[in-house]
Short mmCIF file of C-alpha atoms and ligand atoms in Angstrom, two decimals:
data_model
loop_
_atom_site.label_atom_id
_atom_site.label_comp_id
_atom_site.label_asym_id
_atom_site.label_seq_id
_atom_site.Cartn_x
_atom_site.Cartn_y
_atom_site.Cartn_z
CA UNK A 183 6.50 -18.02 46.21
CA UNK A 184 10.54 -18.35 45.32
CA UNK A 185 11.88 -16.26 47.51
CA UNK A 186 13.79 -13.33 45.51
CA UNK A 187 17.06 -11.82 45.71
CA UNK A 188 18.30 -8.25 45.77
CA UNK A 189 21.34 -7.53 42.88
CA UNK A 190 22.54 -4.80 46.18
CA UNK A 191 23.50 -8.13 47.87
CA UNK A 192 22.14 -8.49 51.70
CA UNK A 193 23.21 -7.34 55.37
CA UNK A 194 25.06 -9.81 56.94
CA UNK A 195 22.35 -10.67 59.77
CA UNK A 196 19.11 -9.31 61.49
CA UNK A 197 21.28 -6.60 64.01
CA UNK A 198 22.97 -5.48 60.71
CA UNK A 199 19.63 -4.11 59.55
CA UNK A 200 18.77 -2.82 62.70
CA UNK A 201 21.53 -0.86 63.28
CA UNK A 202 21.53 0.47 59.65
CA UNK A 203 17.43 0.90 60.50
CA UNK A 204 18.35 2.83 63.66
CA UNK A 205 20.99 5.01 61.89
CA UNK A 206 18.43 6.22 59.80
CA UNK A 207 16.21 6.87 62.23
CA UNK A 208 18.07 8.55 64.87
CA UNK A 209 19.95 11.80 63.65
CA UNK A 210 19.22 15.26 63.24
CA UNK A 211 15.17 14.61 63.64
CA UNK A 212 15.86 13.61 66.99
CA UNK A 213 18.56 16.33 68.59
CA UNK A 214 17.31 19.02 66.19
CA UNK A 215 13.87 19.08 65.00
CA UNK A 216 12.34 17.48 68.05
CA UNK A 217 12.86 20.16 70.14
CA UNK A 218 12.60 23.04 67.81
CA UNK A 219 9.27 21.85 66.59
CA UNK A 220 8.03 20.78 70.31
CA UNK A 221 8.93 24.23 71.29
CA UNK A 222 7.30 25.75 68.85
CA UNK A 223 4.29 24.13 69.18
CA UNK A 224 3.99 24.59 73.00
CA UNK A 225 5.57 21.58 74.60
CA UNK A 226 3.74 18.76 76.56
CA UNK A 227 0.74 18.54 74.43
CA UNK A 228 2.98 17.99 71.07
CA UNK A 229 5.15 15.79 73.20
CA UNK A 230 2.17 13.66 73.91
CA UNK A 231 0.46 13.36 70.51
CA UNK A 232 3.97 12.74 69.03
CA UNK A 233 4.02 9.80 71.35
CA UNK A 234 0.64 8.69 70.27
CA UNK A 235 1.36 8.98 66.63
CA UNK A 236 4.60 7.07 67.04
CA UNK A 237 3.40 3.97 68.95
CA UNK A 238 -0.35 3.88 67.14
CA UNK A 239 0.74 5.30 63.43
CA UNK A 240 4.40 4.92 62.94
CA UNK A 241 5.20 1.84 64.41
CA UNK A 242 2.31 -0.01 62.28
CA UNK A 243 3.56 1.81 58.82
CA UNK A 244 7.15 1.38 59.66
CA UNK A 245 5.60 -2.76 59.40
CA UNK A 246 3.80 -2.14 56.32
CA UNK A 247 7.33 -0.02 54.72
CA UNK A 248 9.73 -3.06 55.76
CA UNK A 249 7.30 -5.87 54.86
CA UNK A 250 6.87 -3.98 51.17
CA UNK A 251 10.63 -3.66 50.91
CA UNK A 252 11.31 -7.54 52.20
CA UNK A 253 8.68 -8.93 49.97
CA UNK A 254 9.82 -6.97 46.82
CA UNK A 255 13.44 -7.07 46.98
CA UNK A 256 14.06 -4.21 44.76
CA UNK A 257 14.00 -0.33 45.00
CA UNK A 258 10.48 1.09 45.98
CA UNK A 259 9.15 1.58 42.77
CA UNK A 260 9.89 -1.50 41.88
CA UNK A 261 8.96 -3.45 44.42
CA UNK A 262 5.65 -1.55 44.85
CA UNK A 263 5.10 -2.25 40.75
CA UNK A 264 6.04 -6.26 41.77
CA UNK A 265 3.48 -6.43 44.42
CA UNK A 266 0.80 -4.37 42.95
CA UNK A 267 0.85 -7.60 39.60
CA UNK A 268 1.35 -9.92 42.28
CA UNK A 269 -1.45 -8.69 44.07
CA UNK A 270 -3.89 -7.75 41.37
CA UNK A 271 -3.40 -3.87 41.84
CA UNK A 272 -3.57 -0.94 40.13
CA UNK A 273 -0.44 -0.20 38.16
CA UNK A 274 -0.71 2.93 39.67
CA UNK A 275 0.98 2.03 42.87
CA UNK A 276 4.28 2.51 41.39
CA UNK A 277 3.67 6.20 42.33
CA UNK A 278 4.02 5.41 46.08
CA UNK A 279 7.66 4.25 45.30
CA UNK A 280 8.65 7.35 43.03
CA UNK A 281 6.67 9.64 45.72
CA UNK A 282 8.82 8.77 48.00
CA UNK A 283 11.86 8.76 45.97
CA UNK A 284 11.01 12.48 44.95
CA UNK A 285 10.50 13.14 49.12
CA UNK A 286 13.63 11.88 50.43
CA UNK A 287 15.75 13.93 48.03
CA UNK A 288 13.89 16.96 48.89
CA UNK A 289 14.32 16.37 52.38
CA UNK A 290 18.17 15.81 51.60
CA UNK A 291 18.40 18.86 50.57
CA UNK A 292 17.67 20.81 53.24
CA UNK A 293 18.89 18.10 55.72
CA UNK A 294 22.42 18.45 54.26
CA UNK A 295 22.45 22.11 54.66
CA UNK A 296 21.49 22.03 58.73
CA UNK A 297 23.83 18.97 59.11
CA UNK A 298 26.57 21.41 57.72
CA UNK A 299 25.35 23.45 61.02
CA UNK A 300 26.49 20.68 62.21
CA UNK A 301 29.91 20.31 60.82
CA UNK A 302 30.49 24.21 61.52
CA UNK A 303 29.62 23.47 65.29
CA UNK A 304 32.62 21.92 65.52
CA UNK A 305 35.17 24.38 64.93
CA UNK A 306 32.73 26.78 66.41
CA UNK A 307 33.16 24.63 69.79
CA UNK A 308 36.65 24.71 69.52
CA UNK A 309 36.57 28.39 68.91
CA UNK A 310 34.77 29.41 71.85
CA UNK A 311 37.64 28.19 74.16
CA UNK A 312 38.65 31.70 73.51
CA UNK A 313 38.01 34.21 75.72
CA UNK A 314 35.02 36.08 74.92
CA UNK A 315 34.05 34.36 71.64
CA UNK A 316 31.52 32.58 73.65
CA UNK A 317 29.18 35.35 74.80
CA UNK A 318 26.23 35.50 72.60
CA UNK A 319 25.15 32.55 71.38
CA UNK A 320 21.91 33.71 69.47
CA UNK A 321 24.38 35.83 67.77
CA UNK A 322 27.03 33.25 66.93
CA UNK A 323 24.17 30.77 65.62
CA UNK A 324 23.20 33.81 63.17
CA UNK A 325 26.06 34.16 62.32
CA UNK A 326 26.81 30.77 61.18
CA UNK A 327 23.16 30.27 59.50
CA UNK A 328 23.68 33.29 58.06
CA UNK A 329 27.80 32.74 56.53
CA UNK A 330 26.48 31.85 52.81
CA UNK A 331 30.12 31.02 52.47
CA UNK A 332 30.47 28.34 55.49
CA UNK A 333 26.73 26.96 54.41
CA UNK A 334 27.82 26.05 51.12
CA UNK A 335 31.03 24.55 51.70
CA UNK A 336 29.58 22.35 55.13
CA UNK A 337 26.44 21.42 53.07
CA UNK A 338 29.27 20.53 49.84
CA UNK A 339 31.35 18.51 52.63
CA UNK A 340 28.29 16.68 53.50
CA UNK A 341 26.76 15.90 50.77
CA UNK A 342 30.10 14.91 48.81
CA UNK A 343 30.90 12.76 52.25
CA UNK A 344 27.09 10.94 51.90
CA UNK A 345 27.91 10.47 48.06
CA UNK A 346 30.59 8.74 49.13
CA UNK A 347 29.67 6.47 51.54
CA UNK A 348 26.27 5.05 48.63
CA UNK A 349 28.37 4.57 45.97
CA UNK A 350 30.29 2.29 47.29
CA UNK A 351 27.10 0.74 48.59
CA UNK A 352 25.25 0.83 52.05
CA UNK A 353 25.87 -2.54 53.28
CA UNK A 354 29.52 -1.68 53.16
CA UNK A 355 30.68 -0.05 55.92
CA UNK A 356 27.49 1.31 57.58
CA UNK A 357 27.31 -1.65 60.17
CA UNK A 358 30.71 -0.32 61.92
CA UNK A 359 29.99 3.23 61.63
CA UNK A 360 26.53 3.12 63.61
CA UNK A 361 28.15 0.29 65.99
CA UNK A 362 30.60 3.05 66.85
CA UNK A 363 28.43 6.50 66.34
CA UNK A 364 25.10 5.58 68.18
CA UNK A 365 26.81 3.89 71.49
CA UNK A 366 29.00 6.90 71.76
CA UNK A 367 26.54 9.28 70.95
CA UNK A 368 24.10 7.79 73.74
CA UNK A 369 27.35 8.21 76.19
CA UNK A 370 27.82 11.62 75.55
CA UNK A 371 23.83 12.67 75.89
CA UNK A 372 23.79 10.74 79.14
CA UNK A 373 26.45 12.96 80.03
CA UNK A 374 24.39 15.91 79.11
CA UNK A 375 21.48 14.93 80.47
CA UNK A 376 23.59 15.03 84.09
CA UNK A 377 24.77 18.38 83.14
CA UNK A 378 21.15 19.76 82.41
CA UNK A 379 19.45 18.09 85.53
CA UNK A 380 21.79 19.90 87.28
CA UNK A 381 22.24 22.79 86.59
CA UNK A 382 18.99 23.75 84.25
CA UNK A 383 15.83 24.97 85.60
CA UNK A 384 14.59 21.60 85.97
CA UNK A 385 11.11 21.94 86.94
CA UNK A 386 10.24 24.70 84.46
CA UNK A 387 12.05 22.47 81.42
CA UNK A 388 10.19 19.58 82.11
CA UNK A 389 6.53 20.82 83.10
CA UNK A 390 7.38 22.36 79.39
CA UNK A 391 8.47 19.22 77.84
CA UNK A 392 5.92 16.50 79.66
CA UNK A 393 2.64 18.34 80.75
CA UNK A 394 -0.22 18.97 78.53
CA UNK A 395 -2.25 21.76 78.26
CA UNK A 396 -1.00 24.73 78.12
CA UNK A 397 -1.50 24.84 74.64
CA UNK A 398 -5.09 23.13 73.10
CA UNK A 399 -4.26 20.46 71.19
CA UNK A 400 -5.50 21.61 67.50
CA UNK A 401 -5.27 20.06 63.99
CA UNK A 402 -2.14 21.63 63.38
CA UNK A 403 -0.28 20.60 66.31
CA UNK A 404 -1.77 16.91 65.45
CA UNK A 405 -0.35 17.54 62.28
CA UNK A 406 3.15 18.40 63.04
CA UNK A 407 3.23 15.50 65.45
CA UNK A 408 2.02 13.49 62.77
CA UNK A 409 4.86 14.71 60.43
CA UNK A 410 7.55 14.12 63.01
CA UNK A 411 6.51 10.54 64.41
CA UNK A 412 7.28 9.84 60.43
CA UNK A 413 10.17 12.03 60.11
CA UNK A 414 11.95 10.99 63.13
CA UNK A 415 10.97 7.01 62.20
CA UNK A 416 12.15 7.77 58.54
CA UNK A 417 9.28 5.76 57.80
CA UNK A 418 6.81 6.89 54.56
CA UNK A 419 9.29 7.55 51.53
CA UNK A 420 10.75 4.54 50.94
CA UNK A 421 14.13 4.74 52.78
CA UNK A 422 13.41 1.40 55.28
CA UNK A 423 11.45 -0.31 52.62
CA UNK A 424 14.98 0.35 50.28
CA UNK A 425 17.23 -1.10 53.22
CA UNK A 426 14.32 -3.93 53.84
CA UNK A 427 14.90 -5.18 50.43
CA UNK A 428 18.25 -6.20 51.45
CA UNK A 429 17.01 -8.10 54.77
CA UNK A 430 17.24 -12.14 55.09
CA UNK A 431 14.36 -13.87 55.69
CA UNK A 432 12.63 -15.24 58.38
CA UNK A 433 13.08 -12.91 61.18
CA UNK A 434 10.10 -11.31 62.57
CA UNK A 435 8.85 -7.91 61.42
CA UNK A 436 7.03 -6.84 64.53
CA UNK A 437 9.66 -7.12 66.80
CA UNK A 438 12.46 -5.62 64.80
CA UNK A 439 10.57 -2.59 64.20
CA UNK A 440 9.58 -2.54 67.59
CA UNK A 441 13.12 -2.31 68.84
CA UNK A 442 13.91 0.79 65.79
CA UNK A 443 11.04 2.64 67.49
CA UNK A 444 12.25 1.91 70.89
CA UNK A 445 15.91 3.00 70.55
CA UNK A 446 14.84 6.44 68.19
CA UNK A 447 11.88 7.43 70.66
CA UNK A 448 14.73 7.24 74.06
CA UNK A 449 16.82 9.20 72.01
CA UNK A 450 14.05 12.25 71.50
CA UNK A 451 13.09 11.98 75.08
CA UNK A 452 16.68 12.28 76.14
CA UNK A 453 16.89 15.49 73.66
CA UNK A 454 14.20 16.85 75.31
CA UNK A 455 15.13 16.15 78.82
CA UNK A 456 18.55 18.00 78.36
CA UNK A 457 17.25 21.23 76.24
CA UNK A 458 14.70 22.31 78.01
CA UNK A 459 16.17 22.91 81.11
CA UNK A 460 18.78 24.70 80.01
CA UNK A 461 16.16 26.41 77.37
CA UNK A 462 14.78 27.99 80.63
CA UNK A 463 17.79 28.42 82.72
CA UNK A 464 19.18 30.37 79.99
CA UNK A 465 16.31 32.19 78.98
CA UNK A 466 16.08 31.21 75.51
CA UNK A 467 12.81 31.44 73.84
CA UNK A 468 11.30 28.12 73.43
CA UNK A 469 9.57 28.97 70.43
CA UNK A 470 12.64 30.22 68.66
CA UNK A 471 12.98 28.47 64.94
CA UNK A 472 15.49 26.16 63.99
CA UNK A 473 18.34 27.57 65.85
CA UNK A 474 17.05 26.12 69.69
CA UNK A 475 19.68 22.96 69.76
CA UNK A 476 22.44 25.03 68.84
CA UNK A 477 22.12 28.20 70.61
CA UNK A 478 20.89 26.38 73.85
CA UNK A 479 24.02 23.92 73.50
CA UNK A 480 26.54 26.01 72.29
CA UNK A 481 25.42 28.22 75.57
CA UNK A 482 25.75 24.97 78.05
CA UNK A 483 29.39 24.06 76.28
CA UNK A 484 30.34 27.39 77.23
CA UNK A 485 29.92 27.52 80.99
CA UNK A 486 30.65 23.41 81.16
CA UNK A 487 34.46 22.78 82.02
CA UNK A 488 35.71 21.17 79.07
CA UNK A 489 32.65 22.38 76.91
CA UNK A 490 34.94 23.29 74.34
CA UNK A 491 36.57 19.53 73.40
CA UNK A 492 33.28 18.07 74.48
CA UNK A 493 30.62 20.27 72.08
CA UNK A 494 33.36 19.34 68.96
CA UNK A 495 33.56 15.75 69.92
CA UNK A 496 29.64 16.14 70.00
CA UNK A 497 28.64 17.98 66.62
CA UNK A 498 30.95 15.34 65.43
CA UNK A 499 29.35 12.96 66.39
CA UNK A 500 25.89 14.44 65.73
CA UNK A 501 27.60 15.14 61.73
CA UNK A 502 28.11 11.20 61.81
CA UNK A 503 24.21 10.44 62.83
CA UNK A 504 23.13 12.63 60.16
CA UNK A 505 25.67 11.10 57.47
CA UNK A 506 23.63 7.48 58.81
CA UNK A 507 20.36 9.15 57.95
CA UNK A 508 21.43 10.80 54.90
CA UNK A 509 22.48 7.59 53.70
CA UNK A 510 19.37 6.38 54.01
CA UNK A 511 17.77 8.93 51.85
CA UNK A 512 19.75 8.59 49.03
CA UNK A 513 19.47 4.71 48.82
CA UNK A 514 16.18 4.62 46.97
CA UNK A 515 16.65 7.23 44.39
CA UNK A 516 20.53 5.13 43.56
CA UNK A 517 19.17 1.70 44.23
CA UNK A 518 16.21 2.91 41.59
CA UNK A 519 18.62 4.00 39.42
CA UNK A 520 21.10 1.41 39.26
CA UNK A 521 18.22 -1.14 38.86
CA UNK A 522 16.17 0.66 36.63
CA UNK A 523 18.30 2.59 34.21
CA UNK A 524 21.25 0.31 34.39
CA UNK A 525 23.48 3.28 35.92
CA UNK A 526 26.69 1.88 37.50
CA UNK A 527 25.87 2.58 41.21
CA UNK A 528 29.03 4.74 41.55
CA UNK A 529 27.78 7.00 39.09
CA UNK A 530 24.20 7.22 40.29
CA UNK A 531 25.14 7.99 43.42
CA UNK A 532 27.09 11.01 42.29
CA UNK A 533 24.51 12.14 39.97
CA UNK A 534 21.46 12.14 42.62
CA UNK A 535 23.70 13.62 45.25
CA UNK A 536 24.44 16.48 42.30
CA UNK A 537 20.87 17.16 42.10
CA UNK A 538 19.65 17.38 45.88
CA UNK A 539 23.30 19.56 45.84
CA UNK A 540 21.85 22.17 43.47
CA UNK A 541 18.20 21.97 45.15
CA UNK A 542 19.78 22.77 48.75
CA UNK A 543 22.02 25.95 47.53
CA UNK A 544 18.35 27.23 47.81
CA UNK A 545 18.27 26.59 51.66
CA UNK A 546 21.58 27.88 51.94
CA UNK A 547 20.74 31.12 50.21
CA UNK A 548 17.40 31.63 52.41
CA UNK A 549 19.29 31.34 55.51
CA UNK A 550 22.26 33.74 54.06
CA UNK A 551 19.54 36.62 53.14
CA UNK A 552 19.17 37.44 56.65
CA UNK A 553 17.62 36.97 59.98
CA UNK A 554 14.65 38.60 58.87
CA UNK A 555 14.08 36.00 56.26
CA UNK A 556 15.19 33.16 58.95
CA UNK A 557 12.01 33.77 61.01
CA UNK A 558 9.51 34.44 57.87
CA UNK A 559 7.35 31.26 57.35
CA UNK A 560 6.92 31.39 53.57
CA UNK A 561 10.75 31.16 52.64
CA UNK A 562 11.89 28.41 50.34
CA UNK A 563 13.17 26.01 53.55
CA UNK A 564 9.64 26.73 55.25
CA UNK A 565 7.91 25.54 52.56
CA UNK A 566 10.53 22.18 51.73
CA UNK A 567 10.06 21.87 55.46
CA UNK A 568 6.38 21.98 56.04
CA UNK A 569 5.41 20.10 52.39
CA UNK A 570 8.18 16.99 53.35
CA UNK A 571 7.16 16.51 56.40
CA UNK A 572 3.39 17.85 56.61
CA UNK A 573 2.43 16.65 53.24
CA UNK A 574 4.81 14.26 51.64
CA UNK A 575 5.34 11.35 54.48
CA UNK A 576 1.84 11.66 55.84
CA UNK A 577 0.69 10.86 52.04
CA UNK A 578 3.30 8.21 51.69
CA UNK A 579 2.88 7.05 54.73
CA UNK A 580 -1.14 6.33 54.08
CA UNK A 581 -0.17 4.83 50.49
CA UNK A 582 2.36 2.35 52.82
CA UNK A 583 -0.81 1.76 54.83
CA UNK A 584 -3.89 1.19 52.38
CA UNK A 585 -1.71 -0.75 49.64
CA UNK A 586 -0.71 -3.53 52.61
CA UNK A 587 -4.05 -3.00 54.05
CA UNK A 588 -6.47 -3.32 51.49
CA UNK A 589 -4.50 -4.07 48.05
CA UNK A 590 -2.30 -7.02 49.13
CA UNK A 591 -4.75 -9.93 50.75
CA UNK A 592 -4.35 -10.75 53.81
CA UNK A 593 -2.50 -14.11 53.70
CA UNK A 594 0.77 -12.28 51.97
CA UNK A 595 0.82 -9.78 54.66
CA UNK A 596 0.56 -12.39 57.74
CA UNK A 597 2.98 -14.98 55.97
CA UNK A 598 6.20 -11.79 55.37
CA UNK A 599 5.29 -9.83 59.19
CA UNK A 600 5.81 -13.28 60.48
CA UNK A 601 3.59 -12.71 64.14
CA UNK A 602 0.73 -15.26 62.96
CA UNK A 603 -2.40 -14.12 62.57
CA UNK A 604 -3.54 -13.75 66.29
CA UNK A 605 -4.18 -10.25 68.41
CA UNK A 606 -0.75 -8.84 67.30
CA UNK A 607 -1.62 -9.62 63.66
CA UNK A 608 -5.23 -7.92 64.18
CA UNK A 609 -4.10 -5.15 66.08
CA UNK A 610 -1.35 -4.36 63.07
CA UNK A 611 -4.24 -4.93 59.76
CA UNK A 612 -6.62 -2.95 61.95
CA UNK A 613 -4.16 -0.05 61.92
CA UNK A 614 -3.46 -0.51 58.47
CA UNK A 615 -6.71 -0.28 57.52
CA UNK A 616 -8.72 2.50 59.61
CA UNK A 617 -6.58 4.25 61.70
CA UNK A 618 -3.64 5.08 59.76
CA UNK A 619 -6.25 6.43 57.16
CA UNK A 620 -8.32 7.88 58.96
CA UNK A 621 -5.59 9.57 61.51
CA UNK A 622 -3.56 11.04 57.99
CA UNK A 623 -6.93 12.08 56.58
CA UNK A 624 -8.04 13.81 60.17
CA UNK A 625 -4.96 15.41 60.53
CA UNK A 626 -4.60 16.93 57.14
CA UNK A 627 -8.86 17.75 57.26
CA UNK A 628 -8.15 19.07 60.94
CA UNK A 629 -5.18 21.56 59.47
CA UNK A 630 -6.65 22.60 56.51
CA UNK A 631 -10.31 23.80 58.11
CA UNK A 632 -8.48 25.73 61.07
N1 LIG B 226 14.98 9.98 60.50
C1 LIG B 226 16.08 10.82 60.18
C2 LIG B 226 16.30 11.76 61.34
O1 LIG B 226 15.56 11.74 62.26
C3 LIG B 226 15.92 11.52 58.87
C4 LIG B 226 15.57 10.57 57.79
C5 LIG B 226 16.33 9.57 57.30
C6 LIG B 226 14.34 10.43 57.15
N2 LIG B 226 15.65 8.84 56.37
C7 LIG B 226 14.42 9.35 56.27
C8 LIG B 226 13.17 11.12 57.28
C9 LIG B 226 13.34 8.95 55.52
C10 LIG B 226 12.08 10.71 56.50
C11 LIG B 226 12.17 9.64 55.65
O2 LIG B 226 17.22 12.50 61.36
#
C-alpha cells in the first residue's frame, strides 16, 4: 500500500504525538471526574474495576483508535469510509467516525462549562487570601456553579481560547504547551500529595480509595468504570484516531499507547491519593456530585501557607490541561470539516466551537437554577453526562473494536500495530474480538437489567 498523507501536515516526531496524546488524556477526567465519580460510587471497588477496564479494555481500543487513524490519514469518518472499501466493509462504518464526531462535541459542551470552574478557581484562590472569605467552601463552590453570570463568561473564555488554539491547527503550538503544562502540573500534585499525606486522615482516605468491598460491585458501577477508563483515555470518539492521522510511520503502536495509559492512569491515582484524605479530614461527603475537587481543594488551599498563590497557580494550570483535552475534541469535527466540506480550517473551527457554545449555555443554565437542581439526576448535564460517557464511548469504543477485529483482516492490523504477530499481537486481536465486545455488551446488559 502507498503510504498516504494527511493535508493537516504531521507532528514533528513520535514524543510530539505523545505528548499531544497525553494532553488529551490527562485533564479534567483525571483531577475532576475521577474522584467525584469514585466517590460516588463507593471507592475501592470502582477504583479497581476502573483499573481493570483501563489495562484490559482501554489500552487495547486506544490500539485499534490510533491504528484506524494512522492507517487512514484523514478525519474519522473518512478514514473509517477508506478502510471499510479497503477492507471490503459495510459502507456503514462511516457512522463510527460521525458517532464520534457528534460525542466529542457533546462532551465539549459540558467540559467547557466545568473547565470555566476552573478558570473561576483562580480568582477565587486569590480571593480567599482575605480574611474570612475562605470559610465555607461548600458554599463558595455553590456559589460559583451557581453565578449564571461567571458560568457563561468562563465557559465563553474557554471555549473562544480552544477555538483559538484549532484554527490555527493542533500541531502548532500544542507540543510546547503540554511540554510546559503536564511537567509542572505533576510538580505541583506531588506537592499536594505531601500536603494530604500529612495532614489528611490518611488511613480513612485510602482504605476509601484502594480497598474493595464495601460497596458490591454491580453492573452499574462496572458501567461507570467502563465509561471513565474511556473518558479519562479519550479513547472511543475519534479524538486519538484524528491526532493518529497525523503520526509518521513506523513507530510501534503498542508501546506508544502503552506509555499514554501509563502517564494518564499515575495521574488519577495521584488525584485520588491527595482528595481523599483530605475528603475525610475535612468531613466532606464523599458522595457529593461534581463539586468534590473543588470544595475539598479550595478547603486544603485555605489552611496551606501560601494556599492562596498556590490554588491560582494550580486551577491555572488545571484550565491549561483542559484547554489540551479540549483541543482534542474539537479536532475531528474541524479536521472533518475542512476535509470534507472544503471549509477553511479557521472558519470551521469557529463555527463548531459556536455550536458546542450554544449546546453548553444549557449546562450553564442547569447549574444556575439552583442547588436543588445541582443534585437532581435527570437535569440536562446528568443526562449529557451519563449518555457521553455511559452510552456514547462504550458504543464507539466497541465499533473501534469489532471494525479492527473482525472487518479489517488480520494482516492490515499486524503490519500498522507494528508488534509482529506473536503473544502481544494475540493478546491485542483477542481483545479486539471477545472481550471488548463482550465487556461493552455485559456492562450495558448488566446496567440495564438492575
Ligand atoms: N480525556 C480528557 C480528560 O480526561 C477528556 C477528553 C479529551 C476526551 N478528548 C476526549 C474524552 C475524547 C473522551 C473522548 O479530561
Amino acid at each position: 500500500m502507498t503510504p498516504r498523507q494527511s493535508i493537516h501536515g504531521q507532528w514533528s516526531s513520535r514524543l510530539a504525538f505523545v505528548l499531544a496524546a497525553s494532553g488529551s488524556a490527562i485533564g479534567l477526567g483525571n483531577v475532576w471526574r475521577f474522584p467525584y465519580i469514585a466517590g460516588e460510587h463507593g471507592g475501592g471497588s470502582f477504583v479497581l474495576a476502573y483499573l481493570a477496564c483501563v489495562l484490559l479494555i482501554g489500552l487495547p481500543v486506544m490500539m485499534a483508535e490510533i491504528l484506524i487513524g494512522r492507517r487512514g490519514r484523514r478525519n474519522p469518518v473518512a478514514s473509517t469510509r477508506l478502510l471499510s472499501e479497503e477492507e471490503a466493509g459495510h459502507a456503514g462504518w462511516v457512522l463510527l467516525g460521525k458517532l464520534g464526531i457528534l460525542t466529542g462535541l457533546l462532551i465539549l459542551s459540558y467540559y467547557s462549562v466545568v473547565a470555566g470552574w476552573s478558570l473561576a478557581y483562580v480568582w477565587e484562590s486569590l480571593r480567599a487570601a482575605v480574611p474570612g472569605v475562605a470559610d465555607d467552601a461548600a458554599a463558595r463552590f455553590a456559589t460559583v456553579r451557581g453565578d449564571v453570570v461567571t458560568s457563561f463568561v468562563c465557559h465563553s473564555l474557554f471555549l473562544g481560547a480552544s477555538a483559538w488554539v484549532v484554527a490555527r491547527g493542533v500541531a502548532r503550538g500544542l507540543e510546547r504547551t503540554v511540554k510546559l503544562v503536564m511537567p509542572t502540573l505533576v510538580i505541583l500534585l506531588l506537592i499536594l500529595v505531601g500536603y494530604s499525606l500529612s495532614v489528611g486522615a490518611v488511613r480513612d482516605g485510602l482504605a476509601f480509595l484502594l480497598l474493595p468491598g464495601r460497596v458490591e460491585l454491580d453492573g452499574d458501577i462496572f458501567l461507570a468504570a467502563l465509561g471513565q477508563a474511556f473518558f479519562s483515555l479519550s479513547v472511543g470518539m475519534g479524538a486519538l484516531m484524528a491526532y493518529a492521522a497525523y503520526l509518521p510511520r513506523g513507530h510501534e503502536i503498542g508501546a506508544t499507547s502503552a506509555v499514554i495509559v501509563a502517564a494518564n492512569t499515575g495521574v488519577s491515582l495521584l488525584v485520588g491519593v491527595i482528595v481523599f484524605p483530605l475528603v475525610f479530614a475535612y468531613g466532606v461527603a464523599p458522595d457529593g456530585g461534581e463539586g468534590l475537587v473543588f470544595q475539598t481543594l479550595a478547603l486544603a488551599f485555605a489552611d496551606m501557607p501560601g494556599g492562596a498563590l498556590f490554588g491560582a497557580v494550580f486551577f491555572l494550570l488545571l484550565s491549561a490541561a483542559a484547554l489540551t483535552s479540549a483541543i482534542a475534541l474539537l479536532e475531528p469535527a474541524v479536521a472533518w470539516l475542512a476535509e470534507a466540506r472544503d471549509v477553511p480550517r479557521r472558519a470551521a473551527a469557529w463555527w463548531v466551537s459556536g455550536a458546542v457554545w450554544l449546546v453548553g449555555l444549557g449546562t450553564v443554565f442547569t447549574f444556575g437554577a439552583g442547588p436543588e437542581t445541582a443534585e437532581d439526576t435527570t437535569t440536562y448535564y446528568a443526562a449529557l453526562a451519563f449518555i457521553t460517557s455511559d452510552v456514547l464511548l462504550p458504543l464507539g469504543a466497541l465499533a473501534m473494536a469489532v471494525f479492527t477485529g473482525w472487518v479489517m483482516c488480520k494482516g492490515s492490523t499486524a503490519e500498522e500495530l507494528g508488534i509482529g504477530t506473536g503473544s502481544r499481537f494475540r493478546a491485542w486481536r483477542s481483545a479486539t474480538r471477545l472481550l471488548v465486545p463482550l465487556a461493552v455488551l455485559g456492562a450495558f446488559w448488566l446496567a440495564a437489567g438492575r
